[in-house]
Tab-separated table of C-alpha atoms and ligand atoms in Angstrom:
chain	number	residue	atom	x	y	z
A	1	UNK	CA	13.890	-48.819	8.669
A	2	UNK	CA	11.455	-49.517	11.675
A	3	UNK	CA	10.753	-53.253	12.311
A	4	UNK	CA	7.088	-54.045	11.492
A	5	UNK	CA	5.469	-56.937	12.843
A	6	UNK	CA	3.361	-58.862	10.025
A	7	UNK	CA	1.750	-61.502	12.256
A	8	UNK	CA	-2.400	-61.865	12.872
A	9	UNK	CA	-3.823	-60.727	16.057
A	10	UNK	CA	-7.267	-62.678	15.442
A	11	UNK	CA	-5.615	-66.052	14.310
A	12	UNK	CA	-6.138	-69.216	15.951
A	13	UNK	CA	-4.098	-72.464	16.466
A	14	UNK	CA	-5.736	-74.910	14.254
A	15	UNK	CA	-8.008	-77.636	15.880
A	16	UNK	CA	-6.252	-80.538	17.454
A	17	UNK	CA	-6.244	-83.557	15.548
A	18	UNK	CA	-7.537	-85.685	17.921
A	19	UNK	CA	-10.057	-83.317	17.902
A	20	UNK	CA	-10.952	-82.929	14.311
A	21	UNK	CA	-10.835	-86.951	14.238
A	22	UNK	CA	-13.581	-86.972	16.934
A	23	UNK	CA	-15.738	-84.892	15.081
A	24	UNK	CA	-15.449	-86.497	11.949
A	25	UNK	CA	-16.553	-89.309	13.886
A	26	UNK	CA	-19.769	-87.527	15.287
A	27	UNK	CA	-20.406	-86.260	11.901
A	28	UNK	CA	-20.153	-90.034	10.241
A	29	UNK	CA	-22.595	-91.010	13.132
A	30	UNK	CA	-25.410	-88.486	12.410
A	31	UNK	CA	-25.991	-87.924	16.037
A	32	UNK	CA	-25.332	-84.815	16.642
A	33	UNK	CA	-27.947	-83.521	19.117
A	34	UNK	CA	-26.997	-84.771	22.730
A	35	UNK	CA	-30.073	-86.502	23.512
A	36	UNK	CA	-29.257	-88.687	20.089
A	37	UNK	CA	-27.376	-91.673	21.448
A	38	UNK	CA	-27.242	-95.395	20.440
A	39	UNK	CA	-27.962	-97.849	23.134
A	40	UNK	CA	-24.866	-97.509	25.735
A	41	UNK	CA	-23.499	-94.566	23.652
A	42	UNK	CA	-22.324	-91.831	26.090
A	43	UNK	CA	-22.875	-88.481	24.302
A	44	UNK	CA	-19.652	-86.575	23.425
A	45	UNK	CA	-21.724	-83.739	25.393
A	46	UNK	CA	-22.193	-85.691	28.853
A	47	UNK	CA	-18.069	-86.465	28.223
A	48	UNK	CA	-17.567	-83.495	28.280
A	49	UNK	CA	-19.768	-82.384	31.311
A	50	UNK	CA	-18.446	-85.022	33.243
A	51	UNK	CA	-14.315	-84.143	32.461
A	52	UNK	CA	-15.077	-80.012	32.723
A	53	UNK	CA	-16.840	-80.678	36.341
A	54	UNK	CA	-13.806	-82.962	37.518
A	55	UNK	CA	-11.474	-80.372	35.972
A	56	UNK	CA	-12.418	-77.722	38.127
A	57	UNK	CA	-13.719	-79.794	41.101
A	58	UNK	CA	-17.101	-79.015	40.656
A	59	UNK	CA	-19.929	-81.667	41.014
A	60	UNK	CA	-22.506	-80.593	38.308
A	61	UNK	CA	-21.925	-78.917	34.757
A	62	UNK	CA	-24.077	-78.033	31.897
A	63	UNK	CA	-22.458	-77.480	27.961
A	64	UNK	CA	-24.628	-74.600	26.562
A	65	UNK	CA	-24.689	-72.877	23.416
A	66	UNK	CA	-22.848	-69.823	24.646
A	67	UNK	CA	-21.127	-67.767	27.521
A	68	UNK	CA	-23.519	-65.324	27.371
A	69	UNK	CA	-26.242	-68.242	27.641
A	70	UNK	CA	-24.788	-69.549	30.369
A	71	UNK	CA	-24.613	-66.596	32.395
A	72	UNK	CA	-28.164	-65.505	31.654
A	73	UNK	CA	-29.469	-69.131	32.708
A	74	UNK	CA	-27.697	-68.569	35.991
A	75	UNK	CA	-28.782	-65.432	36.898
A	76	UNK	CA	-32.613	-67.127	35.886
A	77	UNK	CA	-31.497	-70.626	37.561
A	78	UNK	CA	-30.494	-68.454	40.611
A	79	UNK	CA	-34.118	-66.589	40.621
A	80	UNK	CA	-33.393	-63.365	39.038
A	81	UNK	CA	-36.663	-61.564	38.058
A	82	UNK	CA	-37.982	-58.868	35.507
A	83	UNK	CA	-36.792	-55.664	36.651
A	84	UNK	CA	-34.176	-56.715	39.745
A	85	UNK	CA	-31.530	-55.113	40.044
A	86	UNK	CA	-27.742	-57.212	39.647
A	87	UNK	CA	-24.333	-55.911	39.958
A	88	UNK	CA	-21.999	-56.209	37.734
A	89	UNK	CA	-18.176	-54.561	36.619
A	90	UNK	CA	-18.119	-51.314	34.596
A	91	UNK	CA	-15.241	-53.074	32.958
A	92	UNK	CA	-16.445	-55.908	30.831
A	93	UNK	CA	-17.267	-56.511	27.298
A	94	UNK	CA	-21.048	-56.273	26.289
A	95	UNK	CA	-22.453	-59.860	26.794
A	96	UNK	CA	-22.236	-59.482	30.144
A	97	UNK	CA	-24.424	-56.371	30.611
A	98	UNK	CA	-26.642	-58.207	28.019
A	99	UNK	CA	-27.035	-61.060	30.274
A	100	UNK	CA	-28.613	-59.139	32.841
A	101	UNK	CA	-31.029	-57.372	30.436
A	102	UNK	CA	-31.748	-61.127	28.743
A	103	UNK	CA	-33.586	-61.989	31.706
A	104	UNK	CA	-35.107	-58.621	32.079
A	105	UNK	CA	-33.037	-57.214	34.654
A	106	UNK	CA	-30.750	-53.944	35.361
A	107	UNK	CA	-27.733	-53.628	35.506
A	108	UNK	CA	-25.850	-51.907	38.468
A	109	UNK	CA	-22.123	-50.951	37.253
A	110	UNK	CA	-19.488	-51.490	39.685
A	111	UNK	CA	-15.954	-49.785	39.191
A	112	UNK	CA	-12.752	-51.133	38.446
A	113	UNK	CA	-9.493	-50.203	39.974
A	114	UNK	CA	-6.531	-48.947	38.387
A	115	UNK	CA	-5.058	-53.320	38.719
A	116	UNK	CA	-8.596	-53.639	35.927
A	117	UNK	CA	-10.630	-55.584	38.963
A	118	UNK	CA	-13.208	-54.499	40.636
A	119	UNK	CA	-13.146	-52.077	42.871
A	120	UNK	CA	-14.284	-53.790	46.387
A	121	UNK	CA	-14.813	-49.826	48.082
A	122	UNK	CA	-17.375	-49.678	45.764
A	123	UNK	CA	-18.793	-52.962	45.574
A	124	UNK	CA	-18.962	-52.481	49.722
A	125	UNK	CA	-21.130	-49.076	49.216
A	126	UNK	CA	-23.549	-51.046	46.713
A	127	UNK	CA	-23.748	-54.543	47.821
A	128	UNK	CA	-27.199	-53.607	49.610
A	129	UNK	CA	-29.197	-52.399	45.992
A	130	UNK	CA	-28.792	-56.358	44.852
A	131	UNK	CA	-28.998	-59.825	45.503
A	132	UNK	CA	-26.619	-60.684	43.019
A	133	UNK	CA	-23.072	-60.157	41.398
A	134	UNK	CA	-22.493	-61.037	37.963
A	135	UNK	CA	-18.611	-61.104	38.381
A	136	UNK	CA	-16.789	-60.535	35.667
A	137	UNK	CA	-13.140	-61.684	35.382
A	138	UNK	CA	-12.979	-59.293	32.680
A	139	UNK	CA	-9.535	-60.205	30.532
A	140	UNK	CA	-8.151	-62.535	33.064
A	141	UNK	CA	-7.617	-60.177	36.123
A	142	UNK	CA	-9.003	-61.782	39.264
A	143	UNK	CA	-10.112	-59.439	42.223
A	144	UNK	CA	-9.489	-60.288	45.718
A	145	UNK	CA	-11.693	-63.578	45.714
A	146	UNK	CA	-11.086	-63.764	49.123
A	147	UNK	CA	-12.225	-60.121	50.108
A	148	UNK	CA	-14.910	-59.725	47.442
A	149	UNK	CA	-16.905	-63.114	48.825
A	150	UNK	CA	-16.624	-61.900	52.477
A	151	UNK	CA	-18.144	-58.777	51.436
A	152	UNK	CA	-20.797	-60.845	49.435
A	153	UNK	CA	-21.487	-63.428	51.725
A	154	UNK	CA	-22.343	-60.536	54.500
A	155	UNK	CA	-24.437	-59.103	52.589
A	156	UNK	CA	-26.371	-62.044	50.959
A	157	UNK	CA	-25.569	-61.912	47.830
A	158	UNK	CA	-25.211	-64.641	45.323
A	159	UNK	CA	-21.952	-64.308	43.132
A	160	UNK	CA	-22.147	-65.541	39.081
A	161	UNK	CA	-18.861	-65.644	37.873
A	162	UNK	CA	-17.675	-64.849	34.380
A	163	UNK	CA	-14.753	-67.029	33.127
A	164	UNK	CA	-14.478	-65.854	29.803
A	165	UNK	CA	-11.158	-65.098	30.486
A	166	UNK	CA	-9.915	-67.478	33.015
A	167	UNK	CA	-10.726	-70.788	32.026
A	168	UNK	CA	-7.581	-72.456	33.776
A	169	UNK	CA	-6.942	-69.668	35.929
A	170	UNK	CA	-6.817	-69.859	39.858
A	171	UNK	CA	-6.761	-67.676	42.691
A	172	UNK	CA	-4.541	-69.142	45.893
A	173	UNK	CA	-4.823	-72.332	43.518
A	174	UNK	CA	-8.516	-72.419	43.688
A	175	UNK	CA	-10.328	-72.333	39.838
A	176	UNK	CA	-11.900	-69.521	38.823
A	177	UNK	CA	-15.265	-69.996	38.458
A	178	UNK	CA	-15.108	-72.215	41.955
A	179	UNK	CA	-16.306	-69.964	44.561
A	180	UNK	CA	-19.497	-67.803	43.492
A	181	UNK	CA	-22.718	-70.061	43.154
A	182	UNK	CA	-21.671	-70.612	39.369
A	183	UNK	CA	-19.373	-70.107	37.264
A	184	UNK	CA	-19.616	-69.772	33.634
A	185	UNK	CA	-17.303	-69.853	31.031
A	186	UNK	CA	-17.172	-69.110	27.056
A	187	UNK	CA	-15.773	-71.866	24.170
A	188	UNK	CA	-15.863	-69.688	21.104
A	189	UNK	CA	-13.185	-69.024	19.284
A	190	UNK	CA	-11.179	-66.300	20.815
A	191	UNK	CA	-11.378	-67.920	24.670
A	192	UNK	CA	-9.280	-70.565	26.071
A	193	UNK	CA	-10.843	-73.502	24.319
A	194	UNK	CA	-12.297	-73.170	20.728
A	195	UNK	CA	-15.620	-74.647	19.359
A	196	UNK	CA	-16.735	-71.431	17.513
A	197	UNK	CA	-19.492	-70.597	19.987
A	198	UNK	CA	-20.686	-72.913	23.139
A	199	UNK	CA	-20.336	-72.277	27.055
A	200	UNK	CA	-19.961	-74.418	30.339
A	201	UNK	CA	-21.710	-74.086	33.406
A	202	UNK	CA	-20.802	-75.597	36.810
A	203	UNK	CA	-22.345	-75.153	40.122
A	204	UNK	CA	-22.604	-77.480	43.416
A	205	UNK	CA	-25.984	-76.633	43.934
A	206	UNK	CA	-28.385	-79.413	43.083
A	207	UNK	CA	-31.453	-76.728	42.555
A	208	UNK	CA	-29.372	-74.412	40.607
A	209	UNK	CA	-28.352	-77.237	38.237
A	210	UNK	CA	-31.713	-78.570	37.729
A	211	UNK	CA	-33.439	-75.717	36.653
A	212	UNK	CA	-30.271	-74.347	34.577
A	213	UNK	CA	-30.668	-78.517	32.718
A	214	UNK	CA	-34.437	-77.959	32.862
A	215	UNK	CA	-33.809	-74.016	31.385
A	216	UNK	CA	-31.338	-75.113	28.687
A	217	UNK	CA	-33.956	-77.469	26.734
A	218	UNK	CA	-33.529	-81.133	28.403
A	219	UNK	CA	-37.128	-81.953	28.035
A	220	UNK	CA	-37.980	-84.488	30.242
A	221	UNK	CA	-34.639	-86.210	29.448
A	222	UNK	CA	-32.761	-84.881	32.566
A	223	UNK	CA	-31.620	-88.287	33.699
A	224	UNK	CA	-29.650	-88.365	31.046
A	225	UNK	CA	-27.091	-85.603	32.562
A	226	UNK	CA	-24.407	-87.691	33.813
A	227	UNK	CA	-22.356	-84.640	35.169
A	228	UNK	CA	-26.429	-83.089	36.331
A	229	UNK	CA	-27.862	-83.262	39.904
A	230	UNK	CA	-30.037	-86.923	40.869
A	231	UNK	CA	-33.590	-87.094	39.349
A	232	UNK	CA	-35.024	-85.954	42.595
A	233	UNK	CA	-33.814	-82.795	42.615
A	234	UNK	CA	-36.051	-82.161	39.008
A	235	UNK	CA	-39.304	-83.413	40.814
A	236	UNK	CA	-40.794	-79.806	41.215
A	237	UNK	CA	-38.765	-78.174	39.165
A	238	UNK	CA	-39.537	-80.089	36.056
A	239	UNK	CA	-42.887	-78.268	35.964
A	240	UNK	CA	-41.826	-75.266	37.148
A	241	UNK	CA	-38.878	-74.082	34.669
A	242	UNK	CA	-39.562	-72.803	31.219
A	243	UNK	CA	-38.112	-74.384	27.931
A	244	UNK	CA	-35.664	-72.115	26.674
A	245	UNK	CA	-33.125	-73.952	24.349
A	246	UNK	CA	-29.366	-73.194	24.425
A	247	UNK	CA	-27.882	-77.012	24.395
A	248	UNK	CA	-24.472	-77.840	23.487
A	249	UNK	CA	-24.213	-80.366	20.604
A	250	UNK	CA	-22.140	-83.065	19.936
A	251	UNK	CA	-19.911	-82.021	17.145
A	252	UNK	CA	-18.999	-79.142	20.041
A	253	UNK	CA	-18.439	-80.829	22.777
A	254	UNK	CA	-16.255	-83.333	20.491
A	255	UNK	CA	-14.010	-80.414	19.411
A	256	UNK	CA	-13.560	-79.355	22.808
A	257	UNK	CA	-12.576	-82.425	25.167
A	258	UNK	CA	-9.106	-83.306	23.262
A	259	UNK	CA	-8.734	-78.882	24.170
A	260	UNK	CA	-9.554	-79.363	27.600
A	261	UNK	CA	-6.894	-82.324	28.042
A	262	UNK	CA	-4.290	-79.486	26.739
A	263	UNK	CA	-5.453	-76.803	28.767
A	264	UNK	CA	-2.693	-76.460	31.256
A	265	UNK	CA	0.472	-77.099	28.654
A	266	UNK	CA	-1.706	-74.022	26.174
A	267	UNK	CA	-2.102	-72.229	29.243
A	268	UNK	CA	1.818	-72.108	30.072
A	269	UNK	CA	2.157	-71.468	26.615
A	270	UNK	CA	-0.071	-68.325	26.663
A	271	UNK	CA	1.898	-67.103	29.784
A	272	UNK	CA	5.151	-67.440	27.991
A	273	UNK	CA	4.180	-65.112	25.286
A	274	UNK	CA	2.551	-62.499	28.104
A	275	UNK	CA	5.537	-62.377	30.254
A	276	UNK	CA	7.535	-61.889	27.420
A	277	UNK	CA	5.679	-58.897	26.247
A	278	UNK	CA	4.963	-57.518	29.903
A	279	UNK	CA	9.325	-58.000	30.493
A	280	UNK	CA	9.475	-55.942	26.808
A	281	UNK	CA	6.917	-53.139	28.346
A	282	UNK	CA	8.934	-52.444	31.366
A	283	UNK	CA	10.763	-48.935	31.785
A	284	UNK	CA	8.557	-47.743	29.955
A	285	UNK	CA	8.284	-43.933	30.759
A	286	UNK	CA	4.477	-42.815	30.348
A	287	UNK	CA	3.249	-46.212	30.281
A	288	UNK	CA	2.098	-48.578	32.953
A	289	UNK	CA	2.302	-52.094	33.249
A	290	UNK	CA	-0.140	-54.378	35.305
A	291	UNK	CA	1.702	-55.817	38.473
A	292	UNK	CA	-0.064	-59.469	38.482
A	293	UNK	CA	-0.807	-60.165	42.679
A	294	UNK	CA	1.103	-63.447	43.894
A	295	UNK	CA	-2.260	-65.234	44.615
A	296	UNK	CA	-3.199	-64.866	40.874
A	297	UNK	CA	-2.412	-67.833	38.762
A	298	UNK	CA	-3.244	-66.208	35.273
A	299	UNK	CA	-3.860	-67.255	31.781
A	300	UNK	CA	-2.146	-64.369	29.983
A	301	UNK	CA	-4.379	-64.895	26.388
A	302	UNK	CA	-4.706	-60.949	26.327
A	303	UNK	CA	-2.864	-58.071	27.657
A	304	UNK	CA	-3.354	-54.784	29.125
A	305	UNK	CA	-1.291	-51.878	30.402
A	306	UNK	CA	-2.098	-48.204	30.874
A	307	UNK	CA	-1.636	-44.572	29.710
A	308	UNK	CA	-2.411	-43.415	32.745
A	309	UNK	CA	-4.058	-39.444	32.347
A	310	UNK	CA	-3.124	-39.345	28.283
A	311	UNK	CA	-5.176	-36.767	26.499
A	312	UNK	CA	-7.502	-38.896	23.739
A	313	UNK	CA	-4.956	-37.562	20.974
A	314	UNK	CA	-1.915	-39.104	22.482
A	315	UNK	CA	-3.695	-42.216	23.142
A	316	UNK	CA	-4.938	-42.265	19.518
A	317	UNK	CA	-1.693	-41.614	18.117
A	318	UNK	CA	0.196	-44.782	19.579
A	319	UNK	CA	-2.675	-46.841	18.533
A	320	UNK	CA	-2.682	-45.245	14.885
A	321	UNK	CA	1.390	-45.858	15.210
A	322	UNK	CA	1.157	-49.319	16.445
A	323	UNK	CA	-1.220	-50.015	13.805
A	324	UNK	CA	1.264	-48.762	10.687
A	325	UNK	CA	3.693	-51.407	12.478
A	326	UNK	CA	1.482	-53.972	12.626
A	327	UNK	CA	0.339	-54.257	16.066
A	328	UNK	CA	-3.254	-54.142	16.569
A	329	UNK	CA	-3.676	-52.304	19.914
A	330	UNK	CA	-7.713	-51.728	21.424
A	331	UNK	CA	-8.528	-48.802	23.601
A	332	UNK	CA	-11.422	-48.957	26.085
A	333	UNK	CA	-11.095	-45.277	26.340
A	334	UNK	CA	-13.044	-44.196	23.199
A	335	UNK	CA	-16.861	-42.533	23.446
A	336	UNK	CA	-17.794	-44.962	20.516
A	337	UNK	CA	-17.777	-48.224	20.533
A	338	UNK	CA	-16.044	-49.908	18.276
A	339	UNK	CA	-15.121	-53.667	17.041
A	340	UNK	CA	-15.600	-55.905	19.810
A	341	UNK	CA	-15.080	-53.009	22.464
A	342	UNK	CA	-17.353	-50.992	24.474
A	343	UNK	CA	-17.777	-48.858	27.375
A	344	UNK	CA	-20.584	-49.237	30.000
A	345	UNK	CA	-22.000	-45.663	28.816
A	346	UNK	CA	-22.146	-46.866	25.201
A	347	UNK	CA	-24.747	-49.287	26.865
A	348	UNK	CA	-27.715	-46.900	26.713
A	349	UNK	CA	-30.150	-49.642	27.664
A	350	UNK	CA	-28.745	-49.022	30.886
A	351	UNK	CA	-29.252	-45.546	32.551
A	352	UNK	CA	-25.866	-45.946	34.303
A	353	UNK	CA	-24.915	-42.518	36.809
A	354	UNK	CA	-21.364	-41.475	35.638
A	355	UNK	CA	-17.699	-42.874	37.486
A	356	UNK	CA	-15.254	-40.430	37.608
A	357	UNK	CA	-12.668	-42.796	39.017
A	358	UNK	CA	-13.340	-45.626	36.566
A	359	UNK	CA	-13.705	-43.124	33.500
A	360	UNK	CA	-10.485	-42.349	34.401
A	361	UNK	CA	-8.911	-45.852	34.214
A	362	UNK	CA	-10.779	-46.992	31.515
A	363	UNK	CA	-9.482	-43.613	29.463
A	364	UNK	CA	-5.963	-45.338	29.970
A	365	UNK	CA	-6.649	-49.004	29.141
A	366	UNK	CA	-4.915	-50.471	26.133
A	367	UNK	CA	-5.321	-53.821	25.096
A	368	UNK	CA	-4.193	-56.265	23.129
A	369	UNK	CA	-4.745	-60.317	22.023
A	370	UNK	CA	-1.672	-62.335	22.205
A	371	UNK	CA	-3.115	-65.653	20.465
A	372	UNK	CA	-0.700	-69.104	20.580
A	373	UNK	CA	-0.309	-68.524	17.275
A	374	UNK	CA	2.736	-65.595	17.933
A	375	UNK	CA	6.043	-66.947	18.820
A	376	UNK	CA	8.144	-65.617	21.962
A	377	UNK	CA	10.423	-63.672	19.284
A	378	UNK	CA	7.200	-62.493	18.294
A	379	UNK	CA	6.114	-61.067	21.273
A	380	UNK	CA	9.691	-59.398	22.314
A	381	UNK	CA	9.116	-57.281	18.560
A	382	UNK	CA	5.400	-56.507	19.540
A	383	UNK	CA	6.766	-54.851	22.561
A	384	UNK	CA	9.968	-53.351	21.248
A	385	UNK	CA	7.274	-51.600	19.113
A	386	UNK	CA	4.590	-50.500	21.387
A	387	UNK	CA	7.928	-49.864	23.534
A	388	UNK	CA	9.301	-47.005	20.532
A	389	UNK	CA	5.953	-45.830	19.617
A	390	UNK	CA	4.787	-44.940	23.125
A	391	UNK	CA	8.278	-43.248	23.669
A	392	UNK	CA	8.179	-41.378	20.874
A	393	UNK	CA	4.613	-39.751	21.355
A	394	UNK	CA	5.372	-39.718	25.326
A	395	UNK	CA	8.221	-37.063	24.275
A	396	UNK	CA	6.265	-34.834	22.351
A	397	UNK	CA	3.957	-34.308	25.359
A	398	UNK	CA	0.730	-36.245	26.373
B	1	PLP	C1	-16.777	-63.594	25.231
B	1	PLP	C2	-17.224	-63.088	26.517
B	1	PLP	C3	-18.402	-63.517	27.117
B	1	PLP	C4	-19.466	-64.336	26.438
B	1	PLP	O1	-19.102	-65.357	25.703
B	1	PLP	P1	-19.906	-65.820	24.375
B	1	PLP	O2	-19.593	-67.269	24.383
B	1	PLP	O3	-19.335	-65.073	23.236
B	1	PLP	O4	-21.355	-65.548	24.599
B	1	PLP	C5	-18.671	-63.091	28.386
B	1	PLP	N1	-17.867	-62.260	29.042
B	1	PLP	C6	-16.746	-61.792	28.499
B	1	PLP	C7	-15.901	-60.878	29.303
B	1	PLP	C8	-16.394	-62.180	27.219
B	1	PLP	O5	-15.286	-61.697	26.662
């Protein structure tokens, strides 16, 4: 008998207490909207602000209602326009390409490298059609931060970051999300820190800020962003930034700040369970794993590995395999798109020229959640069994 692995890929680790306490709390209060405060009542939202921009060393944040929200107010807080053009990775998931077209822009697809970051060759050769990089740290793997802002800095061009996927990660022990412009990261529930839906959004820049507190719906009740830039920097800007709602709300942000406390231990946690898998995955002929640079300080909530130049059929079969076991594996090979996967030609919106080099990695990138809620013994059957499965087709040819 084969072992099968019975666990859930998409399950969660419950709310903290503290947490579920705190929102009870909110919820007795009725003020759930962060502008809703008793006299000398600090909303659960500006908490929250104020905590996430210390966490990261950051002097302004904004809560928002989404990732996706976040990075399309900083590509409109940074003065993105109908019809400009903004580069972004080939390898992402779809929000981020949807960001870009939110604000009624294009995006330019940038390749990714066989280590699943982008390919800096080809940023180099494009940097000049933009003034802006929507970086995205797609499934924790951090480029060269060093390289890729020399190469935008020369050029002029502002970097967004996407921390979907690295929310507590660091590159030479700097946070991701630290060194574009902005960085914006994602709190719904399969991310680092779970409040169903809702995003963060820090920046230095006192403009930036103001017209991303101005852009998310603060009315004229900026001043009341603890963690937001001083009231002057809102004197033009005020009349000069549309209305387009996307707040955080209390119950949220009261969820989230007993997460953010526990970042770092869940983080260690998350790593414990990828190593274990990646040691599993070793010597594994056919299949490759993902060397992780020294510089990279990861947060290993997903992980990927390669079948490098598989036909489709191969790659299909371990999946279909896997799956019989129990393992839920997702390939960012396939033509259609499927679950929460997608490929940057399955965005048609976007009339994106063809990448030989990236088609080729993407045709050998499987992928797979490792949530908290999987134990290390877990994670050393997951890979015994992606281990036998790719073996077994890897014998009968790819
Ligand atoms: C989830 C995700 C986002 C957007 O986050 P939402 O909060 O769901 O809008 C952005 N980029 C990547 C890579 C993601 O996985």
């Amino acid at each position: 008998m084969s072992e099968v692995f019975t666990g859930s890929f998409t399950q969660q680790e419950p709310i903290p207490e503290e947490g579920i306490e705190a929102a009870i709390t909110v919820m007795r209060s009725g003020r759930l909207h962060r502008y809703n405060t008793a006299p000398d009542e600090l909303a659960e939202t500006v908490l929250l602000e104020q905590e996430f921009a210390r966490m990261v060393g950051k002097k302004y944040c904004l809560a928002v209602a989404s990732g996706g929200y976040a990075m399309a107010t900083a590509l409109r807080a940074v003065g993105v326009k109908p019809g400009d053009r903004v580069l972004t990775n080939t390898f992402t998931l779809a929000p981020v390409p949807g960001a870009i077209a939110a604000v009624g822009a294009v995006p330019v697809f940038v390749g990714v490298t066989d280590q699943l970051v982008i390919d800096l060759e080809d940023l180099g050769a494009k940097v000049d059609q933009s003034d802006v990089l929507l970086l995205s740290h797609m499934r924790g793997h951090l480029a060269d931060m060093d390289a890729l802002m020399a190469i935008c800095d020369a050029a002029g061009v502002t970097v967004i970051e996407d921390c979907a996927h690295t929310m507590g990660a660091a590159w030479k022990g700097v946070a991701s999300g630290t060194q574009g412009r902005v960085g914006c990261y994602s709190c719904q529930t399969y991310k680092h820190v779970n409040s169903g839906e809702g995003g963060l959004f820090v920046t230095d820049d006192a403009v930036v800020a103001a017209r991303a507190v101005i852009l998310s719906g603060s009315y004229m009740l900026y001043e009341r962003h603890l963690a937001g830039p001083p009231a002057e920097a809102f004197e033009n800007i005020r009349y000069e930034m549309p209305n387009i709602s996307g707040r955080m709300d209390n119950l949220r942000a009261a969820i989230l700040r007993p997460q953010l406390r526990a970042l770092n231990e869940q983080c260690a946690r998350w790593n414990a369970r990828y190593f274990e898998i990646e040691k599993g995955l070793r010597n594994t002929p056919g299949l490759t794993v993902i060397e992780r640079p020294e510089e990279e300080s990861i947060v290993g909530s997903s992980i990927q590995f390669l079948l490098t130049d598989w036909s489709e059929a191969a790659v299909r079969d371990v999946i279909a395999r896997c799956a019989q076991r129990g393992v839920e594996l997702k390939w960012f090979g396939g033509a259609e798109p499927h679950g929460f996967t997608s490929r940057y030609d399955s965005w048609r919106y976007v009339d994106a020229p063809r990448m030989p080099a990236s088609d080729r990695v993407l045709a050998g990138i499987v992928d797979m959640r490792v949530p908290l809620t999987f134990s290390l013994e877990d994670c050393a059957l997951i890979a015994r069994i992606i281990k036998a499965e790719v073996g077994t087709v890897y014998q009968g040819g790819v």
